[in-house]
Short mmCIF file of C-alpha atoms in Angstrom, two decimals:
data_model
loop_
_atom_site.label_atom_id
_atom_site.label_comp_id
_atom_site.label_asym_id
_atom_site.label_seq_id
_atom_site.Cartn_x
_atom_site.Cartn_y
_atom_site.Cartn_z
CA MET F 12 3.80 -93.28 19.40
CA THR F 13 0.75 -95.17 18.10
CA VAL F 14 -0.64 -96.00 14.68
CA TYR F 15 -4.42 -95.55 14.61
CA PHE F 16 -6.27 -97.52 11.93
CA ILE F 17 -9.33 -95.29 11.60
CA GLY F 18 -12.55 -96.23 9.87
CA ALA F 19 -13.70 -93.13 7.98
CA GLY F 20 -17.12 -94.57 7.20
CA PRO F 21 -18.76 -95.02 3.79
CA GLY F 22 -18.17 -91.51 2.43
CA ASP F 23 -20.30 -88.92 4.20
CA PRO F 24 -17.80 -86.96 6.37
CA GLU F 25 -20.39 -86.76 9.15
CA LEU F 26 -20.47 -90.55 9.47
CA ILE F 27 -17.01 -90.81 10.98
CA THR F 28 -16.97 -91.49 14.72
CA VAL F 29 -16.18 -88.71 17.20
CA LYS F 30 -13.05 -90.59 18.24
CA GLY F 31 -11.90 -91.05 14.66
CA GLN F 32 -12.37 -87.37 13.91
CA ARG F 33 -10.54 -86.34 17.08
CA LEU F 34 -7.54 -88.49 16.17
CA ILE F 35 -7.40 -87.21 12.59
CA ARG F 36 -7.36 -83.66 13.92
CA SER F 37 -4.63 -84.38 16.46
CA CYS F 38 -2.18 -86.77 14.79
CA PRO F 39 0.90 -85.12 13.23
CA VAL F 40 0.99 -87.69 10.41
CA ILE F 41 -1.98 -88.77 8.27
CA ILE F 42 -1.87 -91.58 5.72
CA TYR F 43 -5.27 -91.94 4.06
CA ALA F 44 -6.75 -94.13 1.33
CA GLY F 45 -7.52 -91.29 -1.05
CA SER F 46 -9.25 -93.43 -3.66
CA LEU F 47 -12.08 -94.17 -1.21
CA VAL F 48 -11.83 -91.59 1.58
CA PRO F 49 -13.06 -88.08 0.65
CA ALA F 50 -10.74 -85.18 1.49
CA ALA F 51 -13.54 -83.64 3.56
CA VAL F 52 -12.94 -86.31 6.21
CA LEU F 53 -9.57 -84.67 6.91
CA GLU F 54 -10.97 -81.18 7.45
CA GLY F 55 -9.66 -79.49 10.57
CA HIS F 56 -6.45 -81.51 10.71
CA GLN F 57 -3.20 -79.93 11.83
CA ALA F 58 -0.92 -82.67 10.57
CA GLN F 59 2.63 -81.91 9.51
CA GLN F 60 2.47 -84.63 6.86
CA VAL F 61 -0.55 -85.84 4.85
CA VAL F 62 -0.03 -88.69 2.37
CA ASN F 63 -2.48 -90.29 -0.04
CA SER F 64 -1.72 -94.02 0.11
CA ALA F 65 -3.53 -94.73 -3.17
CA HIS F 66 -0.21 -94.13 -4.93
CA LEU F 67 1.88 -96.29 -2.58
CA HIS F 68 2.60 -99.98 -2.14
CA LEU F 69 2.72 -101.71 1.25
CA GLU F 70 6.45 -101.35 1.83
CA GLN F 71 6.31 -97.60 1.18
CA ILE F 72 3.48 -97.22 3.68
CA ILE F 73 5.45 -99.11 6.31
CA GLU F 74 8.50 -96.92 5.67
CA LEU F 75 6.39 -93.81 6.31
CA ILE F 76 5.15 -95.32 9.56
CA LYS F 77 8.68 -96.29 10.60
CA ALA F 78 9.87 -92.73 9.97
CA ALA F 79 7.03 -91.33 12.09
CA HIS F 80 7.79 -93.87 14.81
CA ALA F 81 11.44 -92.77 14.89
CA LYS F 82 10.23 -89.20 15.54
CA GLY F 83 7.71 -90.28 18.16
CA GLN F 84 4.79 -89.13 16.01
CA ASP F 85 1.31 -90.68 16.13
CA VAL F 86 -0.08 -91.76 12.75
CA ALA F 87 -3.70 -91.60 11.61
CA ARG F 88 -3.98 -94.41 9.07
CA VAL F 89 -7.38 -93.65 7.55
CA HIS F 90 -9.35 -96.33 5.71
CA SER F 91 -12.85 -96.29 4.25
CA GLY F 92 -15.78 -97.97 5.98
CA ASP F 93 -14.66 -100.12 8.88
CA PRO F 94 -10.98 -101.06 8.62
CA SER F 95 -11.57 -104.60 9.87
CA LEU F 96 -13.69 -105.47 6.81
CA TYR F 97 -11.78 -105.67 3.51
CA GLY F 98 -9.53 -102.90 4.84
CA ALA F 99 -6.22 -104.61 4.02
CA ILE F 100 -4.97 -103.77 7.51
CA GLY F 101 -3.95 -107.34 8.32
CA GLU F 102 -0.67 -107.15 6.43
CA GLN F 103 0.09 -103.73 7.89
CA ILE F 104 -0.54 -105.01 11.41
CA ARG F 105 1.74 -107.98 10.76
CA HIS F 106 4.58 -105.59 9.88
CA LEU F 107 3.89 -103.37 12.89
CA ARG F 108 4.01 -106.33 15.24
CA GLU F 109 7.33 -107.44 13.78
CA LEU F 110 8.67 -103.89 14.24
CA GLY F 111 7.26 -103.52 17.76
CA ILE F 112 5.18 -100.46 16.76
CA PRO F 113 1.95 -100.11 18.80
CA PHE F 114 -1.38 -99.67 17.05
CA GLN F 115 -5.11 -99.37 17.70
CA ILE F 116 -8.13 -100.00 15.48
CA ILE F 117 -10.89 -97.37 15.54
CA PRO F 118 -14.13 -98.87 14.12
CA GLY F 119 -16.14 -97.13 11.41
CA VAL F 120 -19.59 -97.26 9.83
CA THR F 121 -19.66 -99.99 7.21
CA ALA F 122 -20.96 -99.75 3.65
CA VAL F 123 -23.49 -102.44 4.58
CA ALA F 124 -24.94 -100.27 7.34
CA ALA F 125 -24.99 -97.23 5.06
CA CYS F 126 -26.81 -99.12 2.31
CA ALA F 127 -29.40 -100.54 4.71
CA ALA F 128 -30.10 -97.00 5.93
CA LEU F 129 -30.39 -95.72 2.38
CA LEU F 130 -32.82 -98.50 1.47
CA GLU F 131 -34.78 -97.90 4.68
CA THR F 132 -34.63 -101.53 5.69
CA GLU F 133 -33.67 -103.74 8.62
CA LEU F 134 -31.42 -106.57 7.49
CA THR F 135 -32.60 -108.98 10.21
CA LEU F 136 -36.38 -109.34 10.37
CA PRO F 137 -38.20 -111.95 12.52
CA ASP F 138 -39.34 -114.96 10.46
CA ILE F 139 -37.47 -113.66 7.38
CA ALA F 140 -33.75 -113.51 8.17
CA GLN F 141 -31.81 -113.48 11.41
CA SER F 142 -28.34 -113.65 9.88
CA VAL F 143 -26.36 -111.49 7.48
CA ILE F 144 -23.61 -112.97 5.34
CA LEU F 145 -20.93 -110.46 4.33
CA THR F 146 -18.84 -111.73 1.48
CA ARG F 147 -17.12 -110.70 -1.74
CA TYR F 148 -16.75 -111.78 -5.32
CA ALA F 149 -13.71 -113.98 -5.90
CA ASP F 150 -11.68 -112.19 -8.55
CA LYS F 151 -7.97 -111.57 -7.95
CA THR F 152 -8.18 -112.97 -4.41
CA PRO F 153 -9.63 -116.51 -4.41
CA MET F 154 -12.16 -117.58 -1.80
CA PRO F 155 -11.23 -120.17 0.82
CA ALA F 156 -12.85 -123.59 0.60
CA GLY F 157 -16.51 -123.52 1.59
CA GLU F 158 -16.95 -119.79 0.95
CA ASP F 159 -18.11 -119.98 -2.65
CA PHE F 160 -21.51 -118.45 -3.49
CA ASP F 161 -23.12 -121.87 -3.87
CA SER F 162 -22.20 -122.79 -0.27
CA LEU F 163 -23.15 -119.43 1.24
CA ALA F 164 -26.38 -118.96 -0.69
CA ARG F 165 -27.73 -122.27 0.59
CA HIS F 166 -28.60 -120.47 3.83
CA GLY F 167 -31.12 -118.29 2.01
CA THR F 168 -30.55 -115.38 4.38
CA THR F 169 -29.59 -111.75 3.74
CA MET F 170 -26.34 -111.44 1.81
CA ALA F 171 -24.12 -108.40 1.29
CA ILE F 172 -21.70 -108.86 -1.59
CA HIS F 173 -18.71 -106.54 -1.97
CA LEU F 174 -16.56 -105.95 -5.04
CA GLY F 175 -18.88 -107.74 -7.44
CA VAL F 176 -20.94 -105.28 -9.46
CA SER F 177 -18.89 -105.79 -12.63
CA HIS F 178 -19.62 -109.52 -12.34
CA LEU F 179 -23.30 -109.14 -11.47
CA GLU F 180 -24.62 -111.44 -14.19
CA HIS F 181 -22.36 -114.27 -12.99
CA ILE F 182 -23.32 -113.65 -9.34
CA VAL F 183 -27.05 -113.75 -10.15
CA ALA F 184 -26.58 -117.06 -11.96
CA GLN F 185 -24.97 -118.55 -8.83
CA LEU F 186 -27.67 -117.18 -6.51
CA LEU F 187 -30.70 -118.29 -8.53
CA PRO F 188 -30.59 -121.98 -7.51
CA HIS F 189 -31.00 -120.90 -3.87
CA TYR F 190 -33.07 -117.70 -4.14
CA SER F 191 -36.08 -117.65 -6.46
CA ALA F 192 -36.14 -115.36 -9.49
CA ASP F 193 -38.48 -112.95 -7.68
CA CYS F 194 -36.10 -112.53 -4.71
CA PRO F 195 -35.38 -108.84 -4.07
CA ILE F 196 -31.89 -107.51 -4.76
CA ALA F 197 -30.42 -104.02 -4.59
CA VAL F 198 -27.20 -102.58 -5.96
CA VAL F 199 -26.08 -99.37 -4.25
CA HIS F 200 -23.42 -97.20 -5.87
CA ARG F 201 -21.25 -94.95 -3.62
CA ALA F 202 -23.64 -94.90 -0.66
CA THR F 203 -23.68 -91.55 1.24
CA TRP F 204 -21.52 -89.78 -1.38
CA PRO F 205 -23.05 -86.78 -3.19
CA ASP F 206 -23.47 -88.90 -6.35
CA GLN F 207 -24.97 -91.93 -4.62
CA ASP F 208 -27.43 -93.97 -6.67
CA TRP F 209 -29.04 -97.37 -6.54
CA ALA F 210 -31.12 -99.91 -8.42
CA ILE F 211 -33.70 -102.19 -6.80
CA GLY F 212 -35.23 -105.18 -8.50
CA THR F 213 -35.29 -108.96 -8.46
CA LEU F 214 -32.77 -111.57 -9.49
CA GLU F 215 -34.72 -111.75 -12.74
CA ASP F 216 -34.30 -108.11 -13.78
CA ILE F 217 -31.49 -106.54 -11.74
CA VAL F 218 -28.76 -107.06 -14.36
CA GLU F 219 -30.72 -105.02 -16.91
CA LYS F 220 -31.43 -102.28 -14.36
CA VAL F 221 -27.79 -101.98 -13.29
CA GLU F 222 -26.60 -101.93 -16.89
CA ALA F 223 -28.97 -99.01 -17.50
CA LYS F 224 -27.44 -97.18 -14.53
CA GLY F 225 -23.91 -97.86 -15.74
CA PHE F 226 -22.52 -98.96 -12.37
CA ARG F 227 -19.02 -100.42 -12.84
CA ARG F 228 -17.34 -100.20 -9.41
CA THR F 229 -17.70 -98.91 -5.82
CA ALA F 230 -21.06 -100.60 -5.36
CA LEU F 231 -22.51 -103.04 -2.85
CA ILE F 232 -24.99 -105.81 -3.65
CA LEU F 233 -27.68 -106.69 -1.09
CA VAL F 234 -29.83 -109.79 -1.59
CA GLY F 235 -32.71 -111.09 0.50
CA ARG F 236 -36.40 -111.05 1.33
CA VAL F 237 -35.88 -108.37 4.00
CA LEU F 238 -35.56 -105.73 1.28
CA THR F 239 -39.27 -105.67 0.45
CA ASN F 240 -41.03 -107.91 2.99
CA ASP F 241 -43.46 -106.43 5.52
CA SER F 242 -45.12 -109.72 6.52
CA PHE F 243 -43.02 -110.52 9.56
CA SER F 244 -43.69 -110.97 13.27
CA GLU F 245 -43.01 -108.18 15.71
CA SER F 246 -39.90 -108.71 17.80
CA SER F 247 -40.32 -109.83 21.41
CA LEU F 248 -38.37 -106.85 22.74
CA TYR F 249 -41.18 -104.30 22.48
CA ARG F 250 -44.15 -106.66 22.44
CA ALA F 251 -46.75 -105.89 25.09
CA GLY F 252 -46.81 -108.61 27.72
CA HIS F 253 -43.23 -109.67 27.08
CA ALA F 254 -41.32 -109.27 30.33
CA HIS F 255 -37.59 -108.62 30.56
CA LEU F 256 -35.06 -107.04 32.91
CA TYR F 257 -36.18 -103.44 32.26
CA ARG F 258 -39.90 -104.20 31.90
CA PRO F 259 -40.84 -106.85 34.49
CA GLY F 260 -44.05 -108.72 33.93
#
């Protein structure tokens, strides 16, 4: 018996991995995060038990897993995006290790990747940004020392900010000392879902644009010059005259 933490991707049912889909269709027990994972992701399943974990607390989820373990049943524990990023799987894994229940993590497409695709941009452009900082707004869960926006924004590179759209005005105020007012910023609401929408602007006008859209939750904030910049060097990989293992000089 194994518990599979499966990344369902950002919303589009076709963005789940082949392995994740195969496991969902073969596991006799499915526990899925119904507030963020569309039911279409579960299509084709033959599970004996399907539970929406949105209505459960941690201990209830563990009890379901323990019951499946006692019956020798594999469990598809389905999370949105990639389960290793803000997936709240750490505390579940801690319980499983204490109980001696085996598990595997099946990666998924992240919201960051989905938003970059939607915005038709590469997040790491030569001369512009070669790093991406993935972070979140500190609301109910405080940030560890050194991970506040002021510290992270000092790098000036591409930033992806989760769980912060309802605090956008405050976030912009913290970013402005490190990114100029004309720095591009995008807020993407429910990327890859049928009702996906987005607003693109600058730190100077994005708050007004997002207020006009009415975004309140389930949105990702992307900040950085890569969003609109086309004045960058070509990468070495495909540059004529650049030799490497597969294209000797």
